[in-house]
Short mmCIF file of C-alpha atoms in Angstrom, two decimals:
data_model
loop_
_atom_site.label_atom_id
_atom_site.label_comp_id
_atom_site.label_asym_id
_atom_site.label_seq_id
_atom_site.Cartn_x
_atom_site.Cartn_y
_atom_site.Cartn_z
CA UNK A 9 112.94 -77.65 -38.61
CA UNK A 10 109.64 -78.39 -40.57
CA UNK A 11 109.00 -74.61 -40.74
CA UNK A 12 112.29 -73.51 -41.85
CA UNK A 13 112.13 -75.72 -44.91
CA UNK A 14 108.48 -74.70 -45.41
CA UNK A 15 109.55 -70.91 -45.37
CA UNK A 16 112.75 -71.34 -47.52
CA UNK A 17 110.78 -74.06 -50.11
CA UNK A 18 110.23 -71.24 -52.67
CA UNK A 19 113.59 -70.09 -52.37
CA UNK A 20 114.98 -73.83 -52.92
CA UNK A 21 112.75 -74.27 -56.08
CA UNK A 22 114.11 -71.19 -57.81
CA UNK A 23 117.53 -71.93 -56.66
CA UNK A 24 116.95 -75.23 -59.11
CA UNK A 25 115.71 -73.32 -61.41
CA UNK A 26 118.27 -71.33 -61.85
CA UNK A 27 120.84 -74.76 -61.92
CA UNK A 28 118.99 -76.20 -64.89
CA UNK A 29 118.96 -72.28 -66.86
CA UNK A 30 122.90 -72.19 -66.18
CA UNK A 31 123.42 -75.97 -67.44
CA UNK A 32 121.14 -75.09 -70.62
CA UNK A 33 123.41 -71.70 -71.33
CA UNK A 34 126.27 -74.40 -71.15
CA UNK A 35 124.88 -76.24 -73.46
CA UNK A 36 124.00 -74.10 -75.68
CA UNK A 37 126.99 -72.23 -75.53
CA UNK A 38 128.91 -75.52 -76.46
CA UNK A 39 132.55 -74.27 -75.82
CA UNK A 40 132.35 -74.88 -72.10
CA UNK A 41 133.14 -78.17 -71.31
CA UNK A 42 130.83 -80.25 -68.71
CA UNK A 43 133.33 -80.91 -65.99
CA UNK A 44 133.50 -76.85 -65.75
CA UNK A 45 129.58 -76.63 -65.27
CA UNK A 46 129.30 -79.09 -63.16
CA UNK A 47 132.07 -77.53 -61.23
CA UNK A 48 130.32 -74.47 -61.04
CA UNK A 49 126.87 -76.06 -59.77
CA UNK A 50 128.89 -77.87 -57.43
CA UNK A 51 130.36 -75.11 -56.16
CA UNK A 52 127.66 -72.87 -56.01
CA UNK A 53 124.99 -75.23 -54.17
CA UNK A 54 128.00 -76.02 -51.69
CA UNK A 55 127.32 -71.98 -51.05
CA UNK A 56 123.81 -72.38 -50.96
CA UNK A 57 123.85 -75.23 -49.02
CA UNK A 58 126.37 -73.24 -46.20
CA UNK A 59 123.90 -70.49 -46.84
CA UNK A 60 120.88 -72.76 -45.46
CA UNK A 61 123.11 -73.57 -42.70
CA UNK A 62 123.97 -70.40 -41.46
CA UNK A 63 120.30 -69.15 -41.83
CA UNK A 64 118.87 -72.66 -39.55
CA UNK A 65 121.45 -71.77 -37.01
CA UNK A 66 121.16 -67.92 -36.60
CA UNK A 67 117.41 -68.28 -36.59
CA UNK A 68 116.66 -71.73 -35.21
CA UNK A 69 115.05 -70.73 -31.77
CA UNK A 70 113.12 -68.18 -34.38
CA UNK A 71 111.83 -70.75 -35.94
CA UNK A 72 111.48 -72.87 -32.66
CA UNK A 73 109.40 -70.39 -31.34
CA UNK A 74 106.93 -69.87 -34.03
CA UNK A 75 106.24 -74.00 -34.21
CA UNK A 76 105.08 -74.00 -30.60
CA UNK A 77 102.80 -72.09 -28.70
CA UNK A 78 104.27 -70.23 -25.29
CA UNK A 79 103.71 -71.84 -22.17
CA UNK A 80 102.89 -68.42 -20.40
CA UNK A 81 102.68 -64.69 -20.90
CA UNK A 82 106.04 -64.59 -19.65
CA UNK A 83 107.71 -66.47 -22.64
CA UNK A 84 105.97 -64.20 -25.31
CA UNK A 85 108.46 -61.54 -25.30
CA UNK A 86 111.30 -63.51 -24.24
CA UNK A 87 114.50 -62.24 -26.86
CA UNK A 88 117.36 -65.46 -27.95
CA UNK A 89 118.64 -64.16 -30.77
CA UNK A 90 119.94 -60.72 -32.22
CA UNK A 91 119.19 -61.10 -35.80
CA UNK A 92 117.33 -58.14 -37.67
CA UNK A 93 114.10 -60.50 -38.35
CA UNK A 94 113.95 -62.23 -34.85
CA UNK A 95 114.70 -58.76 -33.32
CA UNK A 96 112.01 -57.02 -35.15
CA UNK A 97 109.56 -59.74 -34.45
CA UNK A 98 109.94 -59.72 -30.45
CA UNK A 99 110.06 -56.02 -30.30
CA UNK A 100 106.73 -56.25 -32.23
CA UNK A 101 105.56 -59.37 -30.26
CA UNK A 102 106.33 -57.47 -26.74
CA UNK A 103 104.82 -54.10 -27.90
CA UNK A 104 101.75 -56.03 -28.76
CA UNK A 105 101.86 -58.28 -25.36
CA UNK A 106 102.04 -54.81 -23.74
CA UNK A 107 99.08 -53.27 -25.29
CA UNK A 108 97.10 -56.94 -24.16
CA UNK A 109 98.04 -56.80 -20.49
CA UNK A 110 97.20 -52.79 -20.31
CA UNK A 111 93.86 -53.93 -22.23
CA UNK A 112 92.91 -56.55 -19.81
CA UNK A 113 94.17 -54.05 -16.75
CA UNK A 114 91.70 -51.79 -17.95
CA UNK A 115 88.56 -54.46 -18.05
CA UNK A 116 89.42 -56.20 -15.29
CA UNK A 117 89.51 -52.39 -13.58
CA UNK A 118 85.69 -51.99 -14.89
CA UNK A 119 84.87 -55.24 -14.07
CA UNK A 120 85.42 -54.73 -10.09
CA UNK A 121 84.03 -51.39 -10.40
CA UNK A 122 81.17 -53.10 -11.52
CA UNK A 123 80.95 -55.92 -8.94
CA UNK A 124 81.71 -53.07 -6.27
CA UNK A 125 78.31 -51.29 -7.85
CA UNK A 126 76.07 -54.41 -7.91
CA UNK A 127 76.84 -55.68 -4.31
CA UNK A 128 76.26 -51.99 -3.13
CA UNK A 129 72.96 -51.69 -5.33
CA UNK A 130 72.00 -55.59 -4.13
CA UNK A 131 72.28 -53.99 -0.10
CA UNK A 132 70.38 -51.22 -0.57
CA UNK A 133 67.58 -52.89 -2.29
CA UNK A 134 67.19 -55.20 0.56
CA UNK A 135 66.89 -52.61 2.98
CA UNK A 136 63.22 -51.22 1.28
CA UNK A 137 62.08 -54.94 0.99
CA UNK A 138 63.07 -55.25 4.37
CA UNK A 139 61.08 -52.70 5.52
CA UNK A 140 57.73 -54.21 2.95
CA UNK A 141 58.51 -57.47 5.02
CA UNK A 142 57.83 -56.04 8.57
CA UNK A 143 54.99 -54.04 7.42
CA UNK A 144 53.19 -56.82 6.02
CA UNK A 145 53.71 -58.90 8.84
CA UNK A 146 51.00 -57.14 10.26
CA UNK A 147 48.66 -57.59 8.46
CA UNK A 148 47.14 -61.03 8.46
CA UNK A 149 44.93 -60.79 5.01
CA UNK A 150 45.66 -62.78 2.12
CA UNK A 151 47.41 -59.75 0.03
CA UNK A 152 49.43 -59.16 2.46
CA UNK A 153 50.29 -63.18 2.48
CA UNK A 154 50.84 -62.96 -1.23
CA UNK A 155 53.20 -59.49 -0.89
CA UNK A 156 55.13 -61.17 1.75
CA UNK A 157 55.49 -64.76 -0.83
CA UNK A 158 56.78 -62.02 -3.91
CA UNK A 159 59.29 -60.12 -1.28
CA UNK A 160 60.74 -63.52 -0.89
CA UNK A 161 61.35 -64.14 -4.47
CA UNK A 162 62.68 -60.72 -5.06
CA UNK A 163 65.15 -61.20 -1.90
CA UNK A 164 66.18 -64.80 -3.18
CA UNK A 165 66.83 -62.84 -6.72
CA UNK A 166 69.04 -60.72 -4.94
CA UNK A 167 70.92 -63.03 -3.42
CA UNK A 168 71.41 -64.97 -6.73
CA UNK A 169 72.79 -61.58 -8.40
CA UNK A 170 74.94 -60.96 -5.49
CA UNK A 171 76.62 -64.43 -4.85
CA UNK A 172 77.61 -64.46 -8.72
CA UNK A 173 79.13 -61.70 -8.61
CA UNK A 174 81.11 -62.04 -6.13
CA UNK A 175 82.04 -65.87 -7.04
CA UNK A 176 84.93 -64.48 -9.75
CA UNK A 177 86.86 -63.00 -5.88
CA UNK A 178 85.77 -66.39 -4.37
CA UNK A 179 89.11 -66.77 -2.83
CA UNK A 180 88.89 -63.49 -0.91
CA UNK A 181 85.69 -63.94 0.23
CA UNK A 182 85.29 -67.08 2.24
CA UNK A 183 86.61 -68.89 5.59
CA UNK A 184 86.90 -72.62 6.06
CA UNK A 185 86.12 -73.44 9.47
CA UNK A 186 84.24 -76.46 11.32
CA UNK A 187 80.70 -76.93 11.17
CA UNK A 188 77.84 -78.78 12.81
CA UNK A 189 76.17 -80.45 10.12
CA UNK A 190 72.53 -81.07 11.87
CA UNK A 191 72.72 -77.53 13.53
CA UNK A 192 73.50 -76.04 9.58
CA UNK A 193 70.40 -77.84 7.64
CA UNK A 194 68.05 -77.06 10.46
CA UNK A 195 69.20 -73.01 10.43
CA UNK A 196 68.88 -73.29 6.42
CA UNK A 197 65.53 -74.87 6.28
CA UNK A 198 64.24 -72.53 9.36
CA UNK A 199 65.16 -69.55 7.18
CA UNK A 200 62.97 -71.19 4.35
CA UNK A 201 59.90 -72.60 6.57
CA UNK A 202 57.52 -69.66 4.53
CA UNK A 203 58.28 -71.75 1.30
CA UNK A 204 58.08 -74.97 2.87
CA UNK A 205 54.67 -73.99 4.44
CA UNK A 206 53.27 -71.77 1.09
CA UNK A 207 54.10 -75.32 -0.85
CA UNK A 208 52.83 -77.47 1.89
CA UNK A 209 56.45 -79.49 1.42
CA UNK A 210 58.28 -80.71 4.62
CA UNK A 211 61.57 -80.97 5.62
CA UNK A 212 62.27 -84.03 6.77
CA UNK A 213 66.07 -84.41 8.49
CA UNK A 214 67.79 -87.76 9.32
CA UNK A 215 71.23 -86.41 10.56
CA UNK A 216 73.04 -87.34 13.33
CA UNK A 217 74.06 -84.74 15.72
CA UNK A 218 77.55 -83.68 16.45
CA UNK A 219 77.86 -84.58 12.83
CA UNK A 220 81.34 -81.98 12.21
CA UNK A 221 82.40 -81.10 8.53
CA UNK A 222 84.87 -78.67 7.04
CA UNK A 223 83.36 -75.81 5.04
CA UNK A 224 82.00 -72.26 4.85
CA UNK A 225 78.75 -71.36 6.25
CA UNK A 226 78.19 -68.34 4.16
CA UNK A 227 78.33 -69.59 0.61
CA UNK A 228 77.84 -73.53 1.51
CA UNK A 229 73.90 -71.83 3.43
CA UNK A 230 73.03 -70.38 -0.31
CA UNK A 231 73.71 -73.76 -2.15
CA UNK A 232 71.87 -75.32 0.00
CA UNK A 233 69.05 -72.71 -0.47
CA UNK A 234 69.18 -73.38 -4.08
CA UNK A 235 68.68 -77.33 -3.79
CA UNK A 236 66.08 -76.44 -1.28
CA UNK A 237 64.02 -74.41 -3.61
CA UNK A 238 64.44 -76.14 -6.49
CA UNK A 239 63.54 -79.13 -5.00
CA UNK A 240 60.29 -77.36 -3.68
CA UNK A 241 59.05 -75.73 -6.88
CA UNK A 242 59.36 -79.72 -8.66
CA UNK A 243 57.21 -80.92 -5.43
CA UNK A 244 53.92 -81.81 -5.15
CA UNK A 245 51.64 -80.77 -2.16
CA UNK A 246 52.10 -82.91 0.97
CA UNK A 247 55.39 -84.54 -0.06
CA UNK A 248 58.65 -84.61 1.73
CA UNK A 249 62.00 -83.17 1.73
CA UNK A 250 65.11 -85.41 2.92
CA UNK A 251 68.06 -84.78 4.15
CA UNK A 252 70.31 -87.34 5.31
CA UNK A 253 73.78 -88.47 5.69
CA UNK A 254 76.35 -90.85 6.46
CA UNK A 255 79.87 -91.51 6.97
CA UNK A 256 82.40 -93.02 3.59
CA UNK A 257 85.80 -93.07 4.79
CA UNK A 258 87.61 -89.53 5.47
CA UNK A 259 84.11 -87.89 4.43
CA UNK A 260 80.73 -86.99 5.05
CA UNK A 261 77.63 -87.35 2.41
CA UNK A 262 75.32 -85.40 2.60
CA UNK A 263 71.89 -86.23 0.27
CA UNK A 264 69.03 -83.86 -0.18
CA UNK A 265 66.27 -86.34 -2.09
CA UNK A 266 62.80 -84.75 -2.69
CA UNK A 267 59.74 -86.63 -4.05
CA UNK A 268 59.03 -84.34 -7.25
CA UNK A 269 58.79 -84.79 -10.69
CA UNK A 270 62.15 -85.59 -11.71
CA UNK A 271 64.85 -84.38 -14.49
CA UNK A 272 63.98 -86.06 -17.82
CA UNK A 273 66.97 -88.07 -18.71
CA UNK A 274 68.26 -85.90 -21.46
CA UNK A 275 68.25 -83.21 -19.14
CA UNK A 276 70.35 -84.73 -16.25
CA UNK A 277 73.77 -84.34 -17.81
CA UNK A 278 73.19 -80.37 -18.58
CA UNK A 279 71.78 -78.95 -15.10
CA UNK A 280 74.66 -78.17 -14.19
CA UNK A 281 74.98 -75.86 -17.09
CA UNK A 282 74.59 -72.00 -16.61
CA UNK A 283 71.30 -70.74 -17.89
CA UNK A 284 70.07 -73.95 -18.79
CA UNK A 285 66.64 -74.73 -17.46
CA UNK A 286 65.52 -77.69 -19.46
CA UNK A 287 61.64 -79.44 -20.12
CA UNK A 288 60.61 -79.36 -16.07
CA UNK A 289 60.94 -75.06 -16.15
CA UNK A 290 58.93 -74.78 -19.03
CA UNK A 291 56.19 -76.76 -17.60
CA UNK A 292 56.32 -74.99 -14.28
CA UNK A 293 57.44 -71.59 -12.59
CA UNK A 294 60.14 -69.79 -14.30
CA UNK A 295 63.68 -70.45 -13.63
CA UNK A 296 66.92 -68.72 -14.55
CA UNK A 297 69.51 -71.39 -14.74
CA UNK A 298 71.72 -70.13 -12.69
CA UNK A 299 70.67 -71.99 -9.11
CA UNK A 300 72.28 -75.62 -9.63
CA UNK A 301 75.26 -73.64 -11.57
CA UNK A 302 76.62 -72.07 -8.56
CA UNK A 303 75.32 -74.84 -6.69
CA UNK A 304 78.21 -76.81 -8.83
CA UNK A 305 80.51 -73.82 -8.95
CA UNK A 306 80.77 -73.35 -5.11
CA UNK A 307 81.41 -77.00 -4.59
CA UNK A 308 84.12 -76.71 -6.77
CA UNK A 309 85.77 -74.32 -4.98
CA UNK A 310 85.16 -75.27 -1.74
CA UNK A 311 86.21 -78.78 -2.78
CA UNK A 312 82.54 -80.11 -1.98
CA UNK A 313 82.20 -83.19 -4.88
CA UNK A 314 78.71 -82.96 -5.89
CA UNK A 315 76.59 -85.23 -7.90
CA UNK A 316 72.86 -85.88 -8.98
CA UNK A 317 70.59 -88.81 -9.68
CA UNK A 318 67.12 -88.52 -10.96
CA UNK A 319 64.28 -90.90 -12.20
CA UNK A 320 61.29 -89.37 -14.03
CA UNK A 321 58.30 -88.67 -12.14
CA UNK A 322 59.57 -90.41 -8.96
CA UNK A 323 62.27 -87.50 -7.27
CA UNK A 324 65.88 -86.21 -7.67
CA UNK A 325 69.05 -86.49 -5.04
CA UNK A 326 71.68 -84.89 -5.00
CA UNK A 327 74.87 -85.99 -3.07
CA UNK A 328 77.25 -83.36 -1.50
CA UNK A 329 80.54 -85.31 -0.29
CA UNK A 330 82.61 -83.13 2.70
CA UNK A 331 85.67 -83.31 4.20
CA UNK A 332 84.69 -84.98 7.62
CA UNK A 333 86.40 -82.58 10.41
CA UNK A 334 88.05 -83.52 13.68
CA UNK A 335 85.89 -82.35 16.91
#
């Protein structure tokens, strides 16, 4: 209703204006008496008024339509009414729609070709570094050592490029199924005892076994990987590494608590943030700002609630809360 009088306000102005010109030629004329006039006004604003009418009627879902934004694609193009204006606009409004949805068809056709390319390209890099691994194994010198430490980063680079990218198909790519808590951290932190060791950080793990939760091995094993090596690089030499949980309720917490540095407190409410790296990555090895993100991101979609606590210069936690499963 607002926008029909807004579009016909013009129209209603001039329609005075005109009144006020035709009682002046009355009145000017001076043979016409005032009862005709104001017969004549009366009768033609009754017309006008009809005419109004008519117009809110014919075009009020129109009018509707424009005032509110559509709930979905699918009421874009939807046709009520048969008028020439309200027919012209949705034939417009569903050619346009039309040109969208081929538009985002054909990105959304480059963007898998391109995920397809860098999870192909991310496999067949691994294979040569791979193959630098076992041949540096043996050797026993201290380039070799240092090779072996850089092969590590560039496979843990890898893996970063290759989980986000495929965390936009998240749904086709993972399987909920029970796991053994204690059996999980100690198979994560086995696969990362060359940065524990290189660091001289140690794992320290307080979890009861036969401790079942629902989740996925595959992507839950690379967020854990994350916190585990961003909690090392913030660690001094000869500190520890805990992990520990405990029962709340229908859930299991799980807390992974090192004894680094700490996130300055204007930093703890953005690490979550893609790309964001904050005072602590300037100060020490380079970061991307992408580990904690999918850290957040995958226990999002796996329904993992995860939360962190820091205090300057005495350590970080951070809390992963799982569905406890039935064993």
């Amino acid at each position: 209703m607002k926008l029909f009088f807004k579009d016909h306000l013009l129209l209603t102005i001039l329609y005075g204006i005109q009144l006020v010109l035709t009682l002046l030629i009355y009145w000017l004329d001076g043979n016409v008496r005032i009862t005709t006039a104001l017969y004549s006004i009366l009768l033609s604003s009754v017309i006008y008024v009809v005419y109004l009418f008519y117009r809110y009627t014919t075009h009020r879902s129109f009018y509707k339509k424009l005032s509110y934004p559509p709930e979905s694609l699918d009421d874009v193009g939807e046709k009520k009414e048969e008028t020439p204006l309200s027919s012209a606009f949705y034939e417009f409004e569903r050619k346009r729609l039309q040109q969208y949805q081929q538009n985002i068809h054909q990105y959304k056709h480059r963007l898998d070709h391109h995920i397809t390319f860098m999870n192909q390209w991310v496999h067949q890099m691994k294979t040569p570094l791979s193959v630098i691994h076992l041949m540096m194994e043996r050797r026993d010198d201290r380039e070799a050592l240092a090779i072996q430490d850089e092969v590590d980063r560039l496979k843990k680079g890898l893996d970063l490029v290759l989980y986000t990218s495929r965390l936009g198909a998240f749904t086709h790519d993972f399987h909920v199924e029970m796991l053994e808590l204690n059996e999980l951290i100690r198979k994560v932190t086995s696969s990362q005892k060359r940065l524990f060791i290189r660091n001289r950080v140690y794992p320290h793990i307080d979890i009861k076994k036969k401790t079942w939760i629902t989740s996925d091995e595959k992507w839950l094993s690379f967020a854990l990987t994350q916190l585990i090596t961003n909690a090392v690089r913030y660690s001094s030499e000869g500190s520890k590494l805990f992990f520990t949980s405990y029962n709340e309720k229908d859930h299991i917490a799980l807390e992974v608590r090192d004894e680094g540095i700490g996130i300055p407190k204007e930093d703890l409410s953005r690490v979550f943030d893609p790309y964001f790296t904050g005072e602590n990555s300037r100060k020490f090895q380079e970061s991307t700002g992408m580990g904690l993100y999918l850290v957040k991101q995958i226990g999002e979609k796996l329904h993992h609630n995860i939360t962190i606590t820091s205090k300057f210069e005495e350590g970080t936690t951070i809390r992963l809360l799982f569905q406890k499963a039935a064993h």
